[in-house]
mmCIF file of C-alpha atoms in Angstrom:
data_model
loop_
_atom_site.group_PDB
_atom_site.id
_atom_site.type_symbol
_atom_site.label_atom_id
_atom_site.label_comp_id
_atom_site.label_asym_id
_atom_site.label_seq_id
_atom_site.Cartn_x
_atom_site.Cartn_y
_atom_site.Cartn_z
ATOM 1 C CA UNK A 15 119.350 130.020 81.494
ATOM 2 C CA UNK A 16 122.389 132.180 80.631
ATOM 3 C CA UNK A 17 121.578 135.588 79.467
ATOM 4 C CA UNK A 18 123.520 135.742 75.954
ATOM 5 C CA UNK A 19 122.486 131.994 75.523
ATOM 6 C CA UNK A 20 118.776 132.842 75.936
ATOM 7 C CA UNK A 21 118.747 135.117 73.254
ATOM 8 C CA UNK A 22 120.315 132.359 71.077
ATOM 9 C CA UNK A 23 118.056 130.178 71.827
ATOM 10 C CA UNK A 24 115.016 132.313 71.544
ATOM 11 C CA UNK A 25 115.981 133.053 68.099
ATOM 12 C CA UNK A 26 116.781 129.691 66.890
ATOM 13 C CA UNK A 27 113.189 128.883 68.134
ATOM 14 C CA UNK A 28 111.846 132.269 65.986
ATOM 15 C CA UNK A 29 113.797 131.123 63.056
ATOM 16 C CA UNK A 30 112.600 126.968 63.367
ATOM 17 C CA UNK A 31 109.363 128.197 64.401
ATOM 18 C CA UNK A 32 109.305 130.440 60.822
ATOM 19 C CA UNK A 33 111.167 127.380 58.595
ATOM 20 C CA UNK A 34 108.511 124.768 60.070
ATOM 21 C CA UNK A 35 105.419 126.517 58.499
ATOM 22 C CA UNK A 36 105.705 124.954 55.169
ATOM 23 C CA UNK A 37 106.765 121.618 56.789
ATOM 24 C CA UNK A 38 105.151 118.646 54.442
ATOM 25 C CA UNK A 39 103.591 116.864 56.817
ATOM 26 C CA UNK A 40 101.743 120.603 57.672
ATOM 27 C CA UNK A 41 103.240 123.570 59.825
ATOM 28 C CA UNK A 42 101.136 122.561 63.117
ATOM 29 C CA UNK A 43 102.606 119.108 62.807
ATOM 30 C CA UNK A 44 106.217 120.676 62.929
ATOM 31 C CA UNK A 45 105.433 123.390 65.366
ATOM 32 C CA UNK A 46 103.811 121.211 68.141
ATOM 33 C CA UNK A 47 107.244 119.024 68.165
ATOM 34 C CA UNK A 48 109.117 121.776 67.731
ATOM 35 C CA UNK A 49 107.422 122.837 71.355
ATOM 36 C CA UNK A 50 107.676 119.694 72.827
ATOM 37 C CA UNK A 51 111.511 119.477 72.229
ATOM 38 C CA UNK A 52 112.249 123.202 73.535
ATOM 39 C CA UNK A 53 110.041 122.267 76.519
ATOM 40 C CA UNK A 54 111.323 118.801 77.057
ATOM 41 C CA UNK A 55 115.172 120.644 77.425
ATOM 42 C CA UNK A 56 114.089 123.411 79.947
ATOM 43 C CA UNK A 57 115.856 122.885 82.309
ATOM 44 C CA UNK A 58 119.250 122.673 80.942
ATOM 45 C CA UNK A 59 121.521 124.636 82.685
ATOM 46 C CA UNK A 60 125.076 123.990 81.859
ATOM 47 C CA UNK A 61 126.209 126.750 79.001
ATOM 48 C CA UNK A 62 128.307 123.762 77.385
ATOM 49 C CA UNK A 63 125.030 121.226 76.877
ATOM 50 C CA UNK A 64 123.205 124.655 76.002
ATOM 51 C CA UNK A 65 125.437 125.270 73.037
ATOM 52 C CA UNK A 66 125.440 121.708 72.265
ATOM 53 C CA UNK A 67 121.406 121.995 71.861
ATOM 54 C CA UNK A 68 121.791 125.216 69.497
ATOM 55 C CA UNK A 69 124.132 123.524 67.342
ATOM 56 C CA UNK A 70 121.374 120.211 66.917
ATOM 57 C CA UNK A 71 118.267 123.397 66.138
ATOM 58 C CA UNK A 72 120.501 125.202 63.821
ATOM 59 C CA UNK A 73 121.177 121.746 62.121
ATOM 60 C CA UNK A 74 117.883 120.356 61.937
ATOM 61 C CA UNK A 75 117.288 124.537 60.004
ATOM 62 C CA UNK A 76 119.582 123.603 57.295
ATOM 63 C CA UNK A 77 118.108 120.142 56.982
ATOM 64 C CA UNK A 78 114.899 121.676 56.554
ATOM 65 C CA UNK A 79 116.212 124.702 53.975
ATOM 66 C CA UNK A 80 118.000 121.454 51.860
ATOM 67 C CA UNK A 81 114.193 119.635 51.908
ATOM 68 C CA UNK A 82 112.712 122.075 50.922
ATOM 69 C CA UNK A 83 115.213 123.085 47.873
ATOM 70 C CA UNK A 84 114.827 119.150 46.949
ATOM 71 C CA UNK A 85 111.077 118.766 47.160
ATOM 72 C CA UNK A 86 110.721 122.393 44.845
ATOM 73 C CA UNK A 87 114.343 121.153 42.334
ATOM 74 C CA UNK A 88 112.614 117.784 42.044
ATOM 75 C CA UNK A 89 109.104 119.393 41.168
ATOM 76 C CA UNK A 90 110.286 121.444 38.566
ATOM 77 C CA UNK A 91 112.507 119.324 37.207
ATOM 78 C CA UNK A 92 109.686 116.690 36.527
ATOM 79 C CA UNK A 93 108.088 119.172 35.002
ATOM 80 C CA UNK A 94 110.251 121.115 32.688
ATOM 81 C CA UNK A 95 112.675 118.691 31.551
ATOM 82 C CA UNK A 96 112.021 115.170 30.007
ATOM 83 C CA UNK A 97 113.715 112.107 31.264
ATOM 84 C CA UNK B 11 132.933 145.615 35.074
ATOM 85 C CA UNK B 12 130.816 147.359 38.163
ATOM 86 C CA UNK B 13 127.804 148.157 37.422
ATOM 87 C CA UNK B 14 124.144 147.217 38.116
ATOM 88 C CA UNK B 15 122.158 144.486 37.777
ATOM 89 C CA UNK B 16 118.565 144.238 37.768
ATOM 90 C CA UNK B 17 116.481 140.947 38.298
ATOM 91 C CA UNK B 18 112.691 140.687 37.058
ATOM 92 C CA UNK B 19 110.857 138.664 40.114
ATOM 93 C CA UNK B 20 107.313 137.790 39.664
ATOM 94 C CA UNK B 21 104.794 136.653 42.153
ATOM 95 C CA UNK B 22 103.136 133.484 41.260
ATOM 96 C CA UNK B 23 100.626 130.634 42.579
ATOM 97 C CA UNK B 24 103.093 128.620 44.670
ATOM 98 C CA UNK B 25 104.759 125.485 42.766
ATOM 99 C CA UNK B 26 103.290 122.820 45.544
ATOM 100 C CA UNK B 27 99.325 124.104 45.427
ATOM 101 C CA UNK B 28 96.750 122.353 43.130
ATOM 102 C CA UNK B 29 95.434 124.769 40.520
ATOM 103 C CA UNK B 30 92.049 124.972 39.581
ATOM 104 C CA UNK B 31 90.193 126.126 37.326
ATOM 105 C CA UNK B 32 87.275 128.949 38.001
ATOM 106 C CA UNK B 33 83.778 127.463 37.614
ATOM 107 C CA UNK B 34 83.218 129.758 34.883
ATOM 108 C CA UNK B 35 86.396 128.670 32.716
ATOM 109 C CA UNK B 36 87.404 132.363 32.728
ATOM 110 C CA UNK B 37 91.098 131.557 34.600
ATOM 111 C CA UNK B 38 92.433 130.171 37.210
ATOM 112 C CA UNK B 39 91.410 130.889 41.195
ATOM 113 C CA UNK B 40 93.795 132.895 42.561
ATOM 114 C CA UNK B 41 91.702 134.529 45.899
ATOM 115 C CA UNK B 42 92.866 133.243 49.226
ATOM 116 C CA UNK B 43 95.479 130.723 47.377
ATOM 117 C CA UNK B 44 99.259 130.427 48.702
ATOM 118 C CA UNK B 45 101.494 132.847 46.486
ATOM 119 C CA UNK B 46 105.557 132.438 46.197
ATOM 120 C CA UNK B 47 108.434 133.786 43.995
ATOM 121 C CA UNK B 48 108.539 131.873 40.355
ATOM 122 C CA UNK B 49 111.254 129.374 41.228
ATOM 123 C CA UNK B 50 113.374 130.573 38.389
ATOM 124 C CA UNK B 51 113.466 134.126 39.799
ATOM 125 C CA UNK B 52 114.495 132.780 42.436
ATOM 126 C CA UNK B 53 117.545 131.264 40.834
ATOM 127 C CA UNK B 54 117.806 134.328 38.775
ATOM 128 C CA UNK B 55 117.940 136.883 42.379
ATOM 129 C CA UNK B 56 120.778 134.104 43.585
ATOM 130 C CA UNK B 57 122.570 134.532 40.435
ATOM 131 C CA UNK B 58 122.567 137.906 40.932
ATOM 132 C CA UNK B 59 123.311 138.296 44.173
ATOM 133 C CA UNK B 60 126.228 135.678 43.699
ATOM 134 C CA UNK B 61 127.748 138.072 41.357
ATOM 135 C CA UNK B 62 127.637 140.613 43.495
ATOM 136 C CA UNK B 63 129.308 138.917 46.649
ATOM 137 C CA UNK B 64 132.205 138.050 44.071
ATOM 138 C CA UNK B 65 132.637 141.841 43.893
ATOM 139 C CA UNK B 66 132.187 141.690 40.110
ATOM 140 C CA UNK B 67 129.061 143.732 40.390
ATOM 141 C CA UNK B 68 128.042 146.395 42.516
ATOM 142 C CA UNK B 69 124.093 146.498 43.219
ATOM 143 C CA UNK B 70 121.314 144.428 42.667
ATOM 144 C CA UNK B 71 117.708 145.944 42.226
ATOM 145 C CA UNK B 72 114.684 143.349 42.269
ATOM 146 C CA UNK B 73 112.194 144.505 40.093
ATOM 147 C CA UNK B 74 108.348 142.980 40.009
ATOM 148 C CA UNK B 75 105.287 144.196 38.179
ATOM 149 C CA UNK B 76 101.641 143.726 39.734
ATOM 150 C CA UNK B 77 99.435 144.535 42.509
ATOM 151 C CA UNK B 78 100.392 145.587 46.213
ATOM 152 C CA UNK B 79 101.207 141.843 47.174
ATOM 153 C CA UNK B 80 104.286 142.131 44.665
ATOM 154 C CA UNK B 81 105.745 143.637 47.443
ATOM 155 C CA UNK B 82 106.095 140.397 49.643
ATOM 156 C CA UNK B 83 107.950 139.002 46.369
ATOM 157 C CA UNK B 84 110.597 141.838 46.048
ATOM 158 C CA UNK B 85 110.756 141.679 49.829
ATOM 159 C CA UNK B 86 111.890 137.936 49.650
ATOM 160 C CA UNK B 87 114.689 139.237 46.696
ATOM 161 C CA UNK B 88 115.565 141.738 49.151
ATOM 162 C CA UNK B 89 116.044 139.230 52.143
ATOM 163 C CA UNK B 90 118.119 136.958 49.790
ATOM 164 C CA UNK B 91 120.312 139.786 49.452
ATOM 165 C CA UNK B 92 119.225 142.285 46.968
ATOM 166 C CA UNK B 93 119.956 145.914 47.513
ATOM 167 C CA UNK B 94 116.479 147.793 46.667
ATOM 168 C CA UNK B 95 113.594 147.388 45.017
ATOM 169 C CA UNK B 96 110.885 148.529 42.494
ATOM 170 C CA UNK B 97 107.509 148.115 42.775
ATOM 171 C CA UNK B 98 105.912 148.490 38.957
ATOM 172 C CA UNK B 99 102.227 148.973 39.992
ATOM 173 C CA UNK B 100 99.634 147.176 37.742
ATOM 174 C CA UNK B 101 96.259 146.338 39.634
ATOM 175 C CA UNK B 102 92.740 145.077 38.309
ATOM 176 C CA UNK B 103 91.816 144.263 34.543
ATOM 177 C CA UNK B 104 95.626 145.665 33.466
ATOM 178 C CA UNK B 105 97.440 142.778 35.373
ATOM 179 C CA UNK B 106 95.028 140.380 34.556
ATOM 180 C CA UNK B 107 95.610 141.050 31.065
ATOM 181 C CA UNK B 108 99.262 141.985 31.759
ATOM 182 C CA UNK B 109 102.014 139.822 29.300
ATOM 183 C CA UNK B 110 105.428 139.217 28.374
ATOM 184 C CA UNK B 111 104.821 141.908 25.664
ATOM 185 C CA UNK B 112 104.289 144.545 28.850
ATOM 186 C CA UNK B 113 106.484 143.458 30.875
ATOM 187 C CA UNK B 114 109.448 143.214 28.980
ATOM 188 C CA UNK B 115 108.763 147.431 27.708
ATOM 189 C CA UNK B 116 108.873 147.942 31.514
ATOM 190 C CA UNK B 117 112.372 145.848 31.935
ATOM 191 C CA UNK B 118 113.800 147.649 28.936
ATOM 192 C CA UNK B 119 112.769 151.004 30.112
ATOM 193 C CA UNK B 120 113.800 150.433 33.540
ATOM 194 C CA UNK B 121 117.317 148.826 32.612
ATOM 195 C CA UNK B 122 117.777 152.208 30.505
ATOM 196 C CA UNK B 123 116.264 154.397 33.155
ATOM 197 C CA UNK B 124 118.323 152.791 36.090
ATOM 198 C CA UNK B 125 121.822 152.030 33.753
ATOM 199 C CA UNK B 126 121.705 148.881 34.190
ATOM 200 C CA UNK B 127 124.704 146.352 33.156
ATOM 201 C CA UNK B 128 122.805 143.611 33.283
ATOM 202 C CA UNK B 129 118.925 142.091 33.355
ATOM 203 C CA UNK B 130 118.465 138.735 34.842
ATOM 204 C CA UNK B 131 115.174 137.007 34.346
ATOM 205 C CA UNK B 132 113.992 133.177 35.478
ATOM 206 C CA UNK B 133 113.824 131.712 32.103
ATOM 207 C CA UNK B 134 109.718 131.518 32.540
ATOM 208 C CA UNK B 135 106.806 131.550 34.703
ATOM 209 C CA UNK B 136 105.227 128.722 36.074
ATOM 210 C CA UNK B 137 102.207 130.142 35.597
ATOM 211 C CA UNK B 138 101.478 130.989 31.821
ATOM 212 C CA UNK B 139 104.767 128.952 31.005
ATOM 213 C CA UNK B 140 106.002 131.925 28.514
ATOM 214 C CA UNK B 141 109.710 131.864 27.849
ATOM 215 C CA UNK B 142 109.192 134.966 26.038
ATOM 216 C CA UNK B 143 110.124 138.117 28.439
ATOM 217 C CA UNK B 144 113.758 137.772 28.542
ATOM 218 C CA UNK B 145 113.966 137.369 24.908
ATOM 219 C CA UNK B 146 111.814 140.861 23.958
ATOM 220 C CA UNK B 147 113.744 142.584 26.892
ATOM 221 C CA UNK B 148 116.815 142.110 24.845
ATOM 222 C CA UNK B 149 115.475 142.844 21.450
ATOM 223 C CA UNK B 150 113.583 146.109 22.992
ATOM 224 C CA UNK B 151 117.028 146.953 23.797
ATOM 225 C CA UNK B 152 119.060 145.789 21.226
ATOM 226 C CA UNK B 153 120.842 143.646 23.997
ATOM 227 C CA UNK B 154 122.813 140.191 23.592
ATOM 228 C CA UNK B 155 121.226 137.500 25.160
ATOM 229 C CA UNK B 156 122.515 134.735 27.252
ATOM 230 C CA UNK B 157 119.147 132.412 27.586
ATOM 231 C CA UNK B 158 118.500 128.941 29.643
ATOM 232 C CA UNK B 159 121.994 129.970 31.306
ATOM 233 C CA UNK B 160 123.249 127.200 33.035
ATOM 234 C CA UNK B 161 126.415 128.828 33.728
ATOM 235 C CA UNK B 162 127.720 132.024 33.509
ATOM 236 C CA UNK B 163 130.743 133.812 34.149
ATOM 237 C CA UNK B 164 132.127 137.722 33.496
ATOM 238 C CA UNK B 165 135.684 137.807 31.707
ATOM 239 C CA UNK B 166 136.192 141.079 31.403
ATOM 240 C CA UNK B 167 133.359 143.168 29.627
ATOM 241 C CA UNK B 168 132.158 139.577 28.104
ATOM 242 C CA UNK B 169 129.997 137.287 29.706
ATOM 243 C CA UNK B 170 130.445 133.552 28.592
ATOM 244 C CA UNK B 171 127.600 131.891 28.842
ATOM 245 C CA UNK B 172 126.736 128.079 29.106
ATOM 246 C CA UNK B 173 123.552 127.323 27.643
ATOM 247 C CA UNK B 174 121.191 124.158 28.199
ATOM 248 C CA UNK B 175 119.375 123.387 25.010
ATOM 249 C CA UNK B 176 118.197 120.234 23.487
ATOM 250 C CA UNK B 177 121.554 119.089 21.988
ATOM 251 C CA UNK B 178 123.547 119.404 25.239
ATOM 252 C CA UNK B 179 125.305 122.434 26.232
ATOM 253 C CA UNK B 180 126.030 125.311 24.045
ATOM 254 C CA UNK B 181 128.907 128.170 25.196
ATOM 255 C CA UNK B 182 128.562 131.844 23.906
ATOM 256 C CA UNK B 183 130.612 134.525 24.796
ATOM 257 C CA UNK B 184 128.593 137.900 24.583
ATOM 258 C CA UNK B 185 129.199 141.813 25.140
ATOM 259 C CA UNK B 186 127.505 143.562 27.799
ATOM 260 C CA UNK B 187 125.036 145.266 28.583
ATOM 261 C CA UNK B 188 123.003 142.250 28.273
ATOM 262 C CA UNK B 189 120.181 139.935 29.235
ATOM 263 C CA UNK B 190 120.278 136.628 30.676
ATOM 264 C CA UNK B 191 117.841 133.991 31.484
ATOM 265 C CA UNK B 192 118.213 131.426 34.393
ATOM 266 C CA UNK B 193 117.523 127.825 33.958
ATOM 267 C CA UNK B 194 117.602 125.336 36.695
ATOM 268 C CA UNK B 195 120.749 124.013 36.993
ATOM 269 C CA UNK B 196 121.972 127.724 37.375
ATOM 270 C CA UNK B 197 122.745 127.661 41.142
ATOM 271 C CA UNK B 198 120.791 126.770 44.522
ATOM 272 C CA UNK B 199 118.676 129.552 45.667
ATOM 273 C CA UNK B 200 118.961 130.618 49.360
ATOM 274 C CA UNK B 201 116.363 130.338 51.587
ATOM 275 C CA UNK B 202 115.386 133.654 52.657
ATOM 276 C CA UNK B 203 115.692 133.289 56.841
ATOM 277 C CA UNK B 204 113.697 135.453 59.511
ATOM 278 C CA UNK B 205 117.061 137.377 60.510
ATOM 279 C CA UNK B 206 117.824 138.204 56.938
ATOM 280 C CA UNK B 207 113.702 139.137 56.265
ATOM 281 C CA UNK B 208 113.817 141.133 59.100
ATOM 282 C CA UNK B 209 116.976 143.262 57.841
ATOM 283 C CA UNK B 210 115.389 143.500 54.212
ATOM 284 C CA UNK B 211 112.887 145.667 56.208
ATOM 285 C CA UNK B 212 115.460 148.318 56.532
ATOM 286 C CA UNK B 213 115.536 148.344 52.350
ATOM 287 C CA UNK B 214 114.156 150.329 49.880
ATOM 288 C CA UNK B 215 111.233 149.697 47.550
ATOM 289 C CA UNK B 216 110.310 152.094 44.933
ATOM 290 C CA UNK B 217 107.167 152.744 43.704
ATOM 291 C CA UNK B 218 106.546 153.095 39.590
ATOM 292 C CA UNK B 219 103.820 153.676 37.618
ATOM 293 C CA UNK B 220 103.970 151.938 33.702
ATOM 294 C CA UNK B 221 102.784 155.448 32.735
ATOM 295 C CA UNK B 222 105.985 157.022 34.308
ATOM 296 C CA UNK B 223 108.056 154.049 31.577
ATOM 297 C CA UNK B 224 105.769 155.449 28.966
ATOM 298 C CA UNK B 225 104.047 151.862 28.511
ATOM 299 C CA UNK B 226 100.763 151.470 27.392
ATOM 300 C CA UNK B 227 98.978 148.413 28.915
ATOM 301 C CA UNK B 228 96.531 147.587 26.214
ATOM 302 C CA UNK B 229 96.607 143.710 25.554
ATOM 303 C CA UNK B 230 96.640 142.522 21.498
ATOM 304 C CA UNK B 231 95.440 139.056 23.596
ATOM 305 C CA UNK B 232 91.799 137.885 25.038
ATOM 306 C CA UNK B 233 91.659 135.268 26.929
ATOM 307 C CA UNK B 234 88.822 132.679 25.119
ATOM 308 C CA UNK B 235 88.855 129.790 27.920
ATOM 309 C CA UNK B 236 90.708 128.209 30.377
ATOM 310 C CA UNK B 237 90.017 124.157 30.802
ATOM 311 C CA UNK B 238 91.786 121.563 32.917
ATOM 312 C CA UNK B 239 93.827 118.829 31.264
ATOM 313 C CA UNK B 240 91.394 116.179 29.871
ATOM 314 C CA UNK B 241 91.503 113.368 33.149
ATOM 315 C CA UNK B 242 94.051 110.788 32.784
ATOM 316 C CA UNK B 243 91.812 107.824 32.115
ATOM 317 C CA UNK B 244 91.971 104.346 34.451
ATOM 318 C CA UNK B 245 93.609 102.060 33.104
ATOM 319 C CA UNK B 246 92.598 98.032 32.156
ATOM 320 C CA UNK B 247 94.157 95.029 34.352
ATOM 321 C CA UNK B 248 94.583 92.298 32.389
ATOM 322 C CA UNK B 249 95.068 88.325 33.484
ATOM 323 C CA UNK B 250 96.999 86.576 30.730
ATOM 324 C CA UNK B 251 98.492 87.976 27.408
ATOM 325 C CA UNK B 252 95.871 86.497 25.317
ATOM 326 C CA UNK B 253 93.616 88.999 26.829
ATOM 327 C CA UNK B 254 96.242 91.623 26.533
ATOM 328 C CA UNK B 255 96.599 90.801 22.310
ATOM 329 C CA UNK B 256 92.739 90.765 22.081
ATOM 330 C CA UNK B 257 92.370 94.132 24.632
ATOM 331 C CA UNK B 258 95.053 95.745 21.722
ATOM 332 C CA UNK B 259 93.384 94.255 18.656
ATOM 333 C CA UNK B 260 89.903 95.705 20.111
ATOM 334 C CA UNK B 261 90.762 99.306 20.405
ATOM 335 C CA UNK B 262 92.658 99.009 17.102
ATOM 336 C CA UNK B 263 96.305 99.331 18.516
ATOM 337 C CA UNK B 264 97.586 96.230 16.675
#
């Protein structure tokens, strides 16, 4: 793997790794495929398909940061304000 | 105006865990069960820090009262982009008795201690559900207050402030120094990322004793008995609507 690109990627793992742990469906659940799909893409060697891969982890983080905003915005509102 | 804004955070039984109630009806278990930020601290820390990436403020210090693990809470206002912190230590039978009353004597001597232009609060806990800190904070200190801000925005030395209450919306200009609570629709809190926890390592927390305010800690409150809400009761199927008009005429509805 390319040297500056490793260190990208090893942090967007960290940071995934961190985001998954209150994952609904539990933090094992999300960790184990988070795994499989760093392990399934290895072998990827071209800096261009590398990037490309970032760009999909740092996407699925902010889907993750939005479902968790939802899940807590929906709680409260259900619970503070009346319909 | 460029002053300094300080945000009450307070650690709380996470919003998504299932309370319940100690076996002795004394309060609720807290040992071993998943703590967060209040969610409307949260919104109140983003306000905050909002303000100050707009340049209309210049720092923002997280304050929270409790035991050691109120740390972890001002550490998650620092990683969402507060400047320092204060650590009001209150451990044992005084937090467990600890109130709005307390807490808000704290605030007010802090905000005068520290010079503070500005106190934001989340509008209340979810744990005791008080609504009642932000509103003593700025009576202690003779303070305007902007409360269930739903928007809010500095002209000047005023603050206009948008206010959800029953009716609708309400908009009140006020002076500053003041205090202001957030309600939900305020803004959308950031999620406080490894890379940004990790550099709220490098930040300061302060440590405070209520003595060193001048606050006594004796509660005017005991605590008689906690209970869980009665159970929500099955209810009755039916087959036809004569049943239905004889089910209603039994239990005296009709």
């Amino acid at each position: 793997m390319a040297n500056p690109l490793r260190a990208e990627v090893v942090r967007l793992y960290k940071n995934l790794l961190y985001l998954g742990r209150e994952y609904p469906k539990g933090g094992d659940y999300f960790r184990d495929r988070l795994r499989a799909a760093f392990i399934k893409n290895k072998s990827v060697q071209d800096p261009e398909r590398v990037k490309e891969l970032i760009a999909r982890g740092e996407f699925v983080a902010r889907e993750l940061e939005a479902l968790y905003y939802l899940r807590k915005y929906r709680a409260m509102k259900k619970r503070y304000y009346e319909e | 105006m460029s002053g300094r804004v300080l945000v009450g955070v307070k650690r709380v039984i996470d919003y998504a865990v299932k309370i319940r109630v100690k076996p002795d009806n004394s309060g609720v278990v807290t040992d071993g069960v998943k703590h967060s930020m209040n969610p409307f601290c949260e919104i109140a820390v983003e306000e905050a820090v909002k303000l100050k990436e707009k340049k209309l403020i210049k720092e923002v210090v997280a304050v929270s009262c409790g035991p050691q693990q109120a740390q972890e809470t001002i550490r998650t206002a620092l990683a969402m982009g507060a400047d320092r912190g204060i650590h009001v230590e209150v451990s044992g039978k005084d937090y467990e008795t600890l109130g709005p009353l307390h807490v808000s004597k704290i605030l007010a001597a802090l905000a005068k201690k520290e010079e503070a232009q500005l106190v934001i609060l989340g509008k209340q806990a979810i744990d005791d559900d008080c609504n009642q800190t932000g509103q003593m904070t700025a009576a202690l200190l003779d303070w305007p207050q902007g409360t269930f801000a739903s928007e809010v925005s500095l002209e000047g030395d005023k603050i206009k402030v948008v206010r959800e209450i029953d009716g609708g919306l309400e908009t009140i200009k006020i002076n500053t120094p003041a205090v202001l609570t957030a309600d939900l629709r305020l803004n959308t809190p950031r999620y406080a990322t490894l890379p940004n926890i990790m550099k709220a390592k490098k930040k300061k927390i302060a440590n405070v004793k209520p003595a060193d305010l001048g606050v006594e800690l004796t509660s005017r409150l005991e605590v008689l008995r906690v209970d869980e809400p009665p159970q929500r009761l099955a209810g009755i199927k039916v087959e036809t609507v004569g049943d239905l008009v004889s089910k209603l005429k039994e239990t005296g509805k009709i």
